[in-house]
PDB file of C-alpha atoms in Angstrom:
ATOM      1  CA  MET A  29      76.129 103.332  74.184  1.00  0.00           C
ATOM      2  CA  THR A  30      75.243 102.607  78.066  1.00  0.00           C
ATOM      3  CA  GLY A  31      75.928  98.807  77.388  1.00  0.00           C
ATOM      4  CA  GLY A  32      79.830  99.648  76.300  1.00  0.00           C
ATOM      5  CA  ARG A  33      80.433 101.708  78.571  1.00  0.00           C
ATOM      6  CA  GLU A  34      79.230  99.242  81.643  1.00  0.00           C
ATOM      7  CA  PHE A  35      80.689  96.105  80.038  1.00  0.00           C
ATOM      8  CA  LEU A  36      84.623  98.523  79.364  1.00  0.00           C
ATOM      9  CA  ARG A  37      84.266  99.069  82.629  1.00  0.00           C
ATOM     10  CA  ASN A  38      83.593  95.164  83.922  1.00  0.00           C
ATOM     11  CA  GLU A  39      86.187  94.171  82.413  1.00  0.00           C
ATOM     12  CA  LEU A  40      88.698  96.693  83.451  1.00  0.00           C
ATOM     13  CA  VAL A  41      88.069  95.857  87.292  1.00  0.00           C
ATOM     14  CA  ALA A  42      87.155  92.215  86.571  1.00  0.00           C
ATOM     15  CA  VAL A  43      91.315  91.541  84.774  1.00  0.00           C
ATOM     16  CA  ALA A  44      92.347  94.656  87.450  1.00  0.00           C
ATOM     17  CA  SER A  45      90.833  91.965  90.184  1.00  0.00           C
ATOM     18  CA  VAL A  46      93.354  89.445  88.460  1.00  0.00           C
ATOM     19  CA  VAL A  47      95.802  91.472  88.440  1.00  0.00           C
ATOM     20  CA  VAL A  48      96.255  92.421  92.497  1.00  0.00           C
ATOM     21  CA  PRO A  49      93.752  89.081  93.783  1.00  0.00           C
ATOM     22  CA  ASP A  50      93.505  90.690  97.201  1.00  0.00           C
ATOM     23  CA  GLN A  51      92.993  94.596  96.587  1.00  0.00           C
ATOM     24  CA  GLU A  52      89.513  96.137  95.311  1.00  0.00           C
ATOM     25  CA  PRO A  53      90.546  98.041  92.111  1.00  0.00           C
ATOM     26  CA  VAL A  54      89.054 101.597  91.784  1.00  0.00           C
ATOM     27  CA  VAL A  55      87.526 103.302  89.770  1.00  0.00           C
ATOM     28  CA  THR A  56      89.223 106.606  89.086  1.00  0.00           C
ATOM     29  CA  HIS A  57      87.490 108.309  86.036  1.00  0.00           C
ATOM     30  CA  ASP A  58      84.163 107.735  83.948  1.00  0.00           C
ATOM     31  CA  PRO A  59      82.446 110.691  83.446  1.00  0.00           C
ATOM     32  CA  GLY A  60      79.827 108.827  80.671  1.00  0.00           C
ATOM     33  CA  PRO A  61      79.671 109.362  76.863  1.00  0.00           C
ATOM     34  CA  VAL A  62      81.988 112.428  75.064  1.00  0.00           C
ATOM     35  CA  ASN A  63      82.173 114.249  71.823  1.00  0.00           C
ATOM     36  CA  PRO A  64      86.232 113.333  70.972  1.00  0.00           C
ATOM     37  CA  GLY A  65      85.667 115.726  68.462  1.00  0.00           C
ATOM     38  CA  VAL A  66      83.690 119.185  69.225  1.00  0.00           C
ATOM     39  CA  LEU A  67      86.205 121.120  70.151  1.00  0.00           C
ATOM     40  CA  PHE A  68      88.864 120.472  67.538  1.00  0.00           C
ATOM     41  CA  ASP A  69      86.320 119.799  63.837  1.00  0.00           C
ATOM     42  CA  GLY A  70      82.712 121.061  64.951  1.00  0.00           C
ATOM     43  CA  ARG A  71      81.691 116.966  64.568  1.00  0.00           C
ATOM     44  CA  GLY A  72      78.541 115.824  65.532  1.00  0.00           C
ATOM     45  CA  ALA A  73      77.362 113.929  68.165  1.00  0.00           C
ATOM     46  CA  ALA A  74      79.528 111.355  67.537  1.00  0.00           C
ATOM     47  CA  THR A  75      80.256 109.894  71.283  1.00  0.00           C
ATOM     48  CA  VAL A  76      83.371 107.078  72.738  1.00  0.00           C
ATOM     49  CA  CYS A  77      83.133 106.849  76.892  1.00  0.00           C
ATOM     50  CA  ARG A  78      87.294 105.968  78.409  1.00  0.00           C
ATOM     51  CA  VAL A  79      87.648 104.648  81.262  1.00  0.00           C
ATOM     52  CA  SER A  80      90.502 103.766  83.650  1.00  0.00           C
ATOM     53  CA  VAL A  81      90.515 102.046  86.337  1.00  0.00           C
ATOM     54  CA  GLU A  82      94.540 101.536  89.594  1.00  0.00           C
ATOM     55  CA  THR A  83      94.863  98.702  91.857  1.00  0.00           C
ATOM     56  CA  GLY A  84      98.259  97.535  93.028  1.00  0.00           C
ATOM     57  CA  ASN A  85     100.392  96.238  95.300  1.00  0.00           C
ATOM     58  CA  PRO A  86     102.520  98.508  97.671  1.00  0.00           C
ATOM     59  CA  LYS A  87     103.939  95.623  98.992  1.00  0.00           C
ATOM     60  CA  ASP A  88     105.422  93.980  96.934  1.00  0.00           C
ATOM     61  CA  PRO A  89     105.595  95.828  93.100  1.00  0.00           C
ATOM     62  CA  ASP A  90     106.501  94.011  90.702  1.00  0.00           C
ATOM     63  CA  PRO A  91     105.461  95.870  87.464  1.00  0.00           C
ATOM     64  CA  ALA A  92     106.891  93.524  84.704  1.00  0.00           C
ATOM     65  CA  ALA A  93     104.470  90.642  86.490  1.00  0.00           C
ATOM     66  CA  ALA A  94     101.204  92.831  86.588  1.00  0.00           C
ATOM     67  CA  VAL A  95     101.798  93.879  83.142  1.00  0.00           C
ATOM     68  CA  SER A  96     102.613  90.258  82.106  1.00  0.00           C
ATOM     69  CA  ALA A  97      99.706  88.896  84.484  1.00  0.00           C
ATOM     70  CA  ALA A  98      97.150  91.607  83.005  1.00  0.00           C
ATOM     71  CA  ALA A  99      97.892  90.308  79.308  1.00  0.00           C
ATOM     72  CA  GLU A 100      97.397  86.233  80.388  1.00  0.00           C
ATOM     73  CA  ALA A 101      94.036  88.144  82.089  1.00  0.00           C
ATOM     74  CA  LEU A 102      93.406  89.832  79.129  1.00  0.00           C
ATOM     75  CA  ARG A 103      93.515  87.090  76.365  1.00  0.00           C
ATOM     76  CA  ALA A 104      91.578  84.684  78.324  1.00  0.00           C
ATOM     77  CA  ARG A 105      88.846  87.117  78.362  1.00  0.00           C
ATOM     78  CA  GLY A 106      89.609  86.984  74.752  1.00  0.00           C
ATOM     79  CA  TRP A 107      91.001  90.236  74.196  1.00  0.00           C
ATOM     80  CA  ASN A 108      94.402  90.392  71.705  1.00  0.00           C
ATOM     81  CA  ALA A 109      97.137  91.354  73.705  1.00  0.00           C
ATOM     82  CA  GLU A 110     100.317  92.997  73.144  1.00  0.00           C
ATOM     83  CA  VAL A 111     103.253  93.233  75.372  1.00  0.00           C
ATOM     84  CA  SER A 112     105.390  96.362  74.795  1.00  0.00           C
ATOM     85  CA  ALA A 113     109.314  96.251  75.915  1.00  0.00           C
ATOM     86  CA  PRO A 114     110.315  98.481  78.671  1.00  0.00           C
ATOM     87  CA  GLU A 115     111.291 101.900  78.645  1.00  0.00           C
ATOM     88  CA  ASP A 116     112.882 103.583  81.261  1.00  0.00           C
ATOM     89  CA  GLY A 117     111.080 101.533  84.117  1.00  0.00           C
ATOM     90  CA  HIS A 118     107.831 102.302  82.319  1.00  0.00           C
ATOM     91  CA  TYR A 119     105.707  99.350  80.974  1.00  0.00           C
ATOM     92  CA  ARG A 120     102.303  98.766  79.562  1.00  0.00           C
ATOM     93  CA  VAL A 121     100.202  96.579  77.393  1.00  0.00           C
ATOM     94  CA  ALA A 122      97.979  97.335  74.025  1.00  0.00           C
ATOM     95  CA  ALA A 123      94.486  95.299  74.134  1.00  0.00           C
ATOM     96  CA  SER A 124      92.369  95.585  71.486  1.00  0.00           C
ATOM     97  CA  ARG A 125      88.584  93.163  71.470  1.00  0.00           C
ATOM     98  CA  ASP A 126      85.866  94.227  68.479  1.00  0.00           C
ATOM     99  CA  GLY A 127      86.702  98.526  68.308  1.00  0.00           C
ATOM    100  CA  PHE A 128      87.670  98.788  72.739  1.00  0.00           C
ATOM    101  CA  GLU A 129      91.082 100.031  73.214  1.00  0.00           C
ATOM    102  CA  VAL A 130      92.533  98.776  76.658  1.00  0.00           C
ATOM    103  CA  ALA A 131      96.393 100.316  77.936  1.00  0.00           C
ATOM    104  CA  VAL A 132      97.753  98.955  80.762  1.00  0.00           C
ATOM    105  CA  HIS A 133     100.795 101.180  82.498  1.00  0.00           C
ATOM    106  CA  ALA A 134     102.976 100.351  85.519  1.00  0.00           C
ATOM    107  CA  TRP A 135     105.551 102.045  86.531  1.00  0.00           C
ATOM    108  CA  ALA A 136     109.064 100.806  87.914  1.00  0.00           C
ATOM    109  CA  SER A 137     108.764 103.962  90.519  1.00  0.00           C
ATOM    110  CA  ASP A 138     105.441 103.440  91.659  1.00  0.00           C
ATOM    111  CA  TRP A 139     103.631 100.598  93.278  1.00  0.00           C
ATOM    112  CA  ARG A 140     100.416 101.174  91.056  1.00  0.00           C
ATOM    113  CA  ILE A 141      98.276  99.921  87.971  1.00  0.00           C
ATOM    114  CA  THR A 142      96.263 101.765  85.561  1.00  0.00           C
ATOM    115  CA  PHE A 143      93.793 100.520  83.096  1.00  0.00           C
ATOM    116  CA  THR A 144      92.784 102.286  80.784  1.00  0.00           C
ATOM    117  CA  GLY A 145      89.895 101.865  77.752  1.00  0.00           C
ATOM    118  CA  GLU A 146      87.492 102.925  75.585  1.00  0.00           C
ATOM    119  CA  THR A 147      84.422 101.809  73.872  1.00  0.00           C
ATOM    120  CA  PRO A 148      84.710 101.930  70.033  1.00  0.00           C
ATOM    121  CA  LEU A 149      83.649 105.279  68.794  1.00  0.00           C
ATOM    122  CA  VAL A 150      79.231 105.612  68.154  1.00  0.00           C
ATOM    123  CA  SER A 151      77.714 108.305  65.884  1.00  0.00           C
TER     124      SER A 151
END
């Protein structure tokens, strides 16, 4: 589980660094392995890790360019990435690789770009 978590965290930071090269990405969420179903149906020891990273260019935000660059960077690193059509100023990319899932979000009303990922479920 630790290997998958580290892989995901490193991938998110690396892609964020490509998208906004002159900013230092910040890991904003990394609580470690959690059991996503335990409160709902009492499932056993299956765990998942979720990691979020933020970056952005406050001087020149361009959410469309950011998600396009994120998709290109993810593809260059072996991810299957798809850019969704913008909705009400919300731009996003969904990507997957070997059971890992990543979403990149950017908004016309905010200079920040959020990279969120999840490891495969491990029993």
